[in-house]
Amino acid sequence: MTAVVVIAAAPAQAQAQAQAQDRVRAFDIAAQGLGAALNAWSEQADVQILYPATATAGRTAPAVQGRMESRQALQRLIADSGLRISRDDGRVVALQPVRSGEAPTAMLEEIVVTAQRREQAATEVPFALTALTGDTLRERGVSTLRDLSLYTPGLVVEDQSPNNPIFVVRGINSSGGDSFSEPRVSVFQDGVPISKSRGSFVELFDIARVEVAKGPQSTLFGRGALIGGINVIQNHAGPEVDGSAAAEAGNQGQVMVEGMVNLPVNDALSLRLAARHRERDGSLENLAPDSGDGLNALQLDAVRAAAAFTPNDRFRADLIVNFQQEETDGTGFKSMYLRPTDPATGAALAGTATDDPVWLSAPADFADGRGLGVDQQYVGVTSLIHYDLTDALTLNSVTGWRDVDSVEVYDADGTSLPVFTTMEDNGGQFFNQEFRLNYDAGSRLSGFVGANYYRERARSQVDVRFDERILLAQVSGMLNGGPFTGLPADNPAALALFANTAFTGALAQGTVAQLSGGNVLLTGAEAAALAGRLNPAHVETSNNTADLDSFDLFADATFKATDRWEISAGLRYTEDEKTTRWGSSVAGRSILGGIVGASGLAASGTPVGIGTARALLQGLTAYGTNLSVTALPAFGINAQPTAGNGGVESQDLSDDGFTWRLTSRYDLTEATNLYGSYSRGRRAAVLSGAPPSAPGGAARFTVSPAETVDAFEVGLKTYLREQRMRFDASAYFYEYENFQTRELVGSAFITTNAGQAEAYGLELQGDWQATDALSLFGAYAYSHARFGSGAYEGNRFARSPDHSLSVGGSLKVALAGGTLDIRPSYSWRSKIFFADDNDRPELQTGRIVADLLQDEYQDSYGLLNLRAAWAPTAGTWEVEAFASNLADEVYRKGAGSAGESIGMPTNVLGEPRLYGLRLTIRR
């Protein structure tokens, strides 16, 4: 008979024993013989363990140190030991040898998270949370936050440009690149907030896990978590030698190379270095000469260095430095209505389908000759300090500093004609310091108190370039040349036509007559002379900067009323001091802007109005764009200049408020719990800047009051260890006051108060290890998010699908001396609109040219992905074939955009089918 060693657990109550393996504990098990290591685990986990003595003889176990769930610590000890868990009821764990030819038993491990600022099992968190480990991310091919959103119910992330990603949680979106914008959803790196969209699309490599917390999280996460937070927890330096490397290549010029090395310097100091290079050719063909590798291409480099200092078991300090740089050959803003043409001849080159080629370019004399594309980089430094003052008190410090610099030049009109080109230059420096004191004596009461300081110095400069001759034709509905060419409506005329003053003069004559109500009628000679002054390279610049100093005090406590029932309450006070600055200028007087302004005066019908209009039109003809003639206003088209043609004005704002949460969790059984919560979220008041209403006027500052949401949520979480199943369900209702939205006025987006809104929905997610060879996962979200008042009443929130679904699995098959792991997945989303106005024609006012078709939406679509990996039974390498969007679904990930302001909305094509091979080597 096989001898069996019985290790008795320390005396404990039955209920405590039953829950022992659900608890996160601090383990300190040295590398030693396997039997001794299992005994140490039993003592530290307070769980009885049974195992065959002969099966441990001569075997060793690795060191297991740090805080983790007991089950996770045991799995690390017995990995590659030839033992498997045959019984685990929470009180007793039994191990048995793996039979010959039998694969080790596959387990569905509990995930340890820190969403409540303490380590605990994900199933113990009393709000909707999706947590994916680094291993899961790798298995599903998740490299970006957009990939992550495919497998997270209630989350949508789109990156039509890496310069301006858009995050949507439970129907509520967070976007906007202005220096003064406030987020609703923030990305965090190890608890450090990234509250601006620029620099927030962090690459996911060498990651421990990602936690997506849904619902107001201001009490726990702080700034920018009105409706949720995405916390990316990076792998820190550890005490063991470790390393890995991977390379992949595929169609569309895909190349990715990444690696990681972890080295202990001594018993107290460890270092870790990880890096990734990723590139891909464009998915949309650009017919313009010297246009590079196509549009929507990408080249990315990311490097992370980490150091950990642990002089004793009470103190740990981590230092993490991140660098990321991204470059593209341009975002594919393709015209929705107009065919790409050769600008020299006007010949049509392709159709208007979303995936048809385009001809996009940037004028050589614009933006210092940068050309189309994004050039974005950021540097971030994070310091994490954890010090156990006593067995019950822990002091935590989280320090973060980031510097972001992001420039993008794009062809906003989506055609080969240089109608409208834009450069956005954004960035700034950001600093965050949090001190938090945690209390947990193992009694009924636990919690934390803390303080936070956040400092932001953000900037945004936007340059726009118009060819006034072509823009006049667009305003007049004659971009195709009308009777001058006889071309179809979707075929823009050749560039040379717009230099013909007979053509542009006729357009100017008609525009003045129409806008003035017939009160000013130009002769053909007057109109031609005026048209000759139209500027083919009119440039306007808007500068805005914002300073923010924010101070927070917060506290959160959990009380275990009984062994089954606990309640938590948290409160945070935030005080903001803000300064917003605005200045706008023109490089030369806009003739078209002057025509529009003068005609508007004449439309009054008064003698003074008509006389002034005639004088202005004569002045425009005589002096043109020359700004030295100060008696003639320095007109703009998109943004009127401030005093002195660029003078900067500022305004201050003080804002403060409270946020809170109240939750209750009840254990129905050892495996299943119910929870309910009420929380108040708050998005700070926004002090926005805008250009003057007339040339040389004062900048306009608007305060949008703080946006608040009252959120109610109930849910169920279950983790059935023996059945190897995990399942979560949640239902929620949100009610908003002072909901802030962004409206397109002219060709600029401004923040406005849309009043009331509400959202409610249901989310489901689950994992099942059906057999040792087969595992399945699924997620579903229903979200009904609508405006409740004002002009947008009844509208859907931007980029908010009512339904979304993802399913997938893993099937492992023994093959050729190894294991083949086949991992299909499918994600589906219902119809979305790309803007809060839902592209309703009656809301297209205030535009240079109104777009009166409601077509800026994406119908429901699904993406099928497949990965298949083979690894030898005795080996440290793996080869994998992968394919995303296997059916080559054509879809849009953006529509409308800046071109909509001049009646030229654009599409951005979603990712096409991508496939390739990957080789991974691990130590």
XYZ file of N, CA and C in Angstrom, residues 238-336:
297
model
N 10.625 40.235 -9.749
C 10.440 39.179 -8.763
C 11.742 38.536 -8.365
N 11.716 37.643 -7.372
C 12.953 37.060 -6.821
C 13.500 35.871 -7.597
N 12.855 35.459 -8.691
C 13.301 34.287 -9.434
C 13.795 34.681 -10.824
N 14.775 33.933 -11.320
C 15.251 34.134 -12.684
C 14.154 33.688 -13.648
N 13.828 34.545 -14.583
C 12.754 34.231 -15.524
C 13.017 34.963 -16.830
N 12.444 34.451 -17.901
C 12.613 35.116 -19.180
C 11.738 34.478 -20.247
N 11.474 35.236 -21.285
C 10.701 34.730 -22.418
C 10.968 35.615 -23.619
N 10.699 35.062 -24.797
C 10.835 35.823 -26.034
C 9.814 35.293 -27.021
N 9.317 36.174 -27.890
C 8.332 35.764 -28.891
C 8.494 36.615 -30.132
N 8.159 36.013 -31.262
C 8.174 36.735 -32.535
C 7.010 36.231 -33.369
N 6.400 37.137 -34.095
C 5.307 36.734 -34.983
C 5.353 37.552 -36.262
N 4.787 36.978 -37.309
C 4.722 37.643 -38.605
C 3.467 37.174 -39.320
N 2.936 38.047 -40.189
C 1.718 37.689 -40.895
C 1.446 38.594 -42.071
N 0.226 38.506 -42.575
C -0.159 39.333 -43.718
C -0.211 40.801 -43.310
N -0.448 41.667 -44.252
C -0.495 43.108 -44.027
C 0.808 43.617 -43.387
N 1.906 42.921 -43.655
C 3.188 43.369 -43.125
C 3.307 43.280 -41.622
N 2.534 42.375 -41.009
C 2.569 42.253 -39.550
C 3.911 41.720 -39.066
N 4.472 42.395 -38.082
C 5.670 41.923 -37.399
C 5.537 42.315 -35.937
N 5.805 41.357 -35.041
C 5.865 41.692 -33.625
C 6.986 40.889 -32.979
N 7.798 41.578 -32.212
C 8.885 40.951 -31.466
C 8.789 41.461 -30.042
N 8.843 40.543 -29.074
C 8.776 40.964 -27.677
C 9.613 40.033 -26.820
N 9.999 40.549 -25.658
C 10.797 39.737 -24.758
C 10.755 40.278 -23.348
N 11.138 39.423 -22.405
C 11.155 39.792 -20.991
C 12.270 39.023 -20.305
N 12.955 39.696 -19.389
C 13.937 39.027 -18.553
C 13.795 39.557 -17.133
N 13.833 38.632 -16.169
C 13.723 38.996 -14.754
C 14.922 38.412 -14.021
N 15.655 39.258 -13.288
C 16.871 38.810 -12.633
C 16.919 39.297 -11.190
N 17.114 38.400 -10.229
C 17.378 38.839 -8.858
C 18.845 39.248 -8.723
N 19.070 40.450 -8.202
C 20.441 40.912 -7.983
C 20.998 40.324 -6.699
N 20.159 40.355 -5.662
C 20.493 39.723 -4.384
C 19.182 39.396 -3.685
N 19.241 39.083 -2.413
C 18.024 38.692 -1.712
C 17.020 39.826 -1.602
N 17.476 41.076 -1.739
C 16.592 42.223 -1.531
C 16.210 42.943 -2.812
N 17.007 42.810 -3.858
C 16.806 43.619 -5.067
C 16.623 42.730 -6.289
N 15.583 43.031 -7.073
C 15.321 42.320 -8.328
C 15.068 43.327 -9.425
N 15.404 42.943 -10.665
C 15.223 43.806 -11.830
C 14.445 43.051 -12.902
N 13.685 43.801 -13.687
C 12.907 43.201 -14.782
C 12.898 44.171 -15.963
N 13.063 43.631 -17.152
C 13.029 44.441 -18.372
C 12.143 43.735 -19.386
N 11.195 44.475 -19.970
C 10.300 43.928 -20.993
C 10.177 44.931 -22.125
N 10.008 44.425 -23.337
C 9.907 45.317 -24.497
C 9.080 44.650 -25.580
N 8.479 45.485 -26.420
C 7.714 44.994 -27.571
C 7.885 45.959 -28.742
N 8.059 45.370 -29.917
C 8.001 46.129 -31.177
C 6.892 45.517 -32.017
N 6.009 46.364 -32.504
C 4.875 45.873 -33.299
C 4.664 46.807 -34.472
N 4.473 46.240 -35.659
C 4.195 47.066 -36.839
C 3.258 46.333 -37.781
N 2.577 47.118 -38.590
C 1.620 46.558 -39.550
C 1.389 47.578 -40.642
N 1.280 47.105 -41.888
C 0.947 48.003 -42.991
C -0.497 48.465 -42.870
N -0.841 49.475 -43.645
C -2.186 50.029 -43.594
C -3.232 49.085 -44.160
N -4.435 49.195 -43.621
C -5.546 48.364 -44.089
C -6.331 49.036 -45.203
N -6.053 50.310 -45.465
C -6.766 51.054 -46.500
C -5.753 51.615 -47.489
N -5.900 51.233 -48.754
C -4.952 51.663 -49.776
C -5.073 53.154 -50.034
N -3.930 53.836 -50.025
C -3.887 55.267 -50.323
C -3.249 55.445 -51.698
N -4.023 55.989 -52.645
C -3.572 56.120 -54.024
C -2.679 57.325 -54.243
N -2.543 58.186 -53.234
C -1.698 59.375 -53.380
C -0.243 58.960 -53.520
N 0.539 59.698 -54.334
C 1.964 59.360 -54.504
C 2.718 59.448 -53.173
N 3.714 58.570 -53.027
C 4.595 58.587 -51.849
C 3.796 58.556 -50.546
N 2.780 57.700 -50.491
C 1.884 57.672 -49.336
C 2.262 56.608 -48.310
N 3.429 55.982 -48.464
C 3.871 55.027 -47.451
C 3.179 53.688 -47.570
N 2.909 53.086 -46.408
C 2.387 51.718 -46.362
C 0.872 51.659 -46.252
N 0.179 52.699 -46.641
C -1.271 52.702 -46.549
C -1.740 53.348 -45.271
N -3.026 53.594 -45.212
C -3.622 54.274 -44.063
C -4.033 53.285 -42.984
N -4.062 53.763 -41.757
C -4.346 52.950 -40.572
C -3.219 51.970 -40.279
N -2.015 52.245 -40.805
C -0.847 51.442 -40.480
C -0.362 51.818 -39.074
N 0.610 51.062 -38.584
C 1.082 51.321 -37.227
C 2.513 50.830 -37.065
N 3.294 51.609 -36.340
C 4.594 51.156 -35.872
C 4.717 51.565 -34.416
N 4.943 50.604 -33.545
C 4.926 50.857 -32.106
C 6.143 50.239 -31.440
N 6.706 50.989 -30.493
C 7.771 50.481 -29.641
C 7.409 50.790 -28.200
N 7.508 49.784 -27.348
C 7.195 49.964 -25.932
C 8.248 49.251 -25.105
N 8.724 49.935 -24.067
C 9.756 49.385 -23.192
C 9.350 49.642 -21.747
N 9.585 48.659 -20.892
C 9.304 48.834 -19.470
C 10.469 48.278 -18.653
N 10.950 49.078 -17.713
C 11.977 48.637 -16.775
C 11.395 48.704 -15.377
N 11.665 47.663 -14.571
C 11.110 47.611 -13.220
C 12.171 47.137 -12.252
N 12.084 47.654 -11.043
C 12.968 47.229 -9.962
C 12.130 47.031 -8.710
N 12.470 46.024 -7.927
C 11.770 45.749 -6.675
C 12.795 45.635 -5.555
N 12.504 46.299 -4.445
C 13.392 46.277 -3.286
C 12.615 45.751 -2.093
N 13.009 44.582 -1.576
C 12.318 43.945 -0.441
C 13.354 43.558 0.605
N 13.774 44.514 1.453
C 14.802 44.206 2.448
C 14.323 43.270 3.542
N 12.996 43.212 3.767
C 12.431 42.308 4.766
C 11.002 41.996 4.364
N 10.331 41.200 5.182
C 8.988 40.763 4.818
C 7.923 41.809 5.129
N 8.318 42.979 5.632
C 7.349 44.034 5.926
C 7.386 45.183 4.925
N 8.431 45.261 4.153
C 8.602 46.423 3.270
C 8.867 45.968 1.843
N 8.193 46.616 0.912
C 8.461 46.401 -0.514
C 8.296 47.711 -1.255
N 9.243 47.994 -2.127
C 9.175 49.185 -2.980
C 9.393 48.758 -4.423
N 8.504 49.220 -5.308
C 8.618 48.946 -6.743
C 8.776 50.247 -7.500
N 9.686 50.245 -8.442
C 9.865 51.378 -9.346
C 9.676 50.870 -10.772
N 8.777 51.517 -11.527
C 8.439 51.080 -12.879
C 8.553 52.272 -13.818
N 9.293 52.101 -14.898
C 9.452 53.154 -15.904
C 8.917 52.627 -17.231
N 7.972 53.361 -17.833
C 7.378 52.980 -19.117
C 7.712 54.005 -20.192
N 8.000 53.504 -21.368
C 8.148 54.361 -22.550
C 7.378 53.704 -23.687
N 6.600 54.509 -24.403
C 5.854 53.990 -25.553
C 5.830 55.042 -26.645
N 6.072 54.605 -27.867
C 6.037 55.500 -29.022
C 5.277 54.832 -30.156
N 4.394 55.599 -30.796
C 3.605 55.096 -31.910
C 3.698 56.062 -33.086
N 3.825 55.504 -34.266
C 3.823 56.294 -35.487
C 2.913 55.624 -36.508
N 2.202 56.425 -37.287
C 1.361 55.893 -38.357
C 1.568 56.729 -39.607
N 1.105 56.183 -40.733
C 1.138 56.921 -41.999
C -0.186 57.619 -42.284
N -1.014 57.773 -41.255
C -2.260 58.514 -41.432
C -3.480 57.689 -41.105
N -4.485 58.364 -40.584
C -5.777 57.747 -40.317
C -6.636 57.823 -41.573
N -7.297 56.730 -41.891
C -8.050 56.644 -43.145
C -9.425 57.262 -43.072
N -9.486 58.584 -42.951
C -10.775 59.279 -42.985
C -11.249 59.319 -44.444
N -12.080 58.361 -44.814
C -12.544 58.238 -46.206
C -13.916 58.882 -46.375
N -14.078 59.693 -47.392
C -15.359 60.348 -47.639
C -16.475 59.324 -47.808
N -17.609 59.601 -47.164
C -18.739 58.695 -47.255
C -19.491 58.842 -48.570
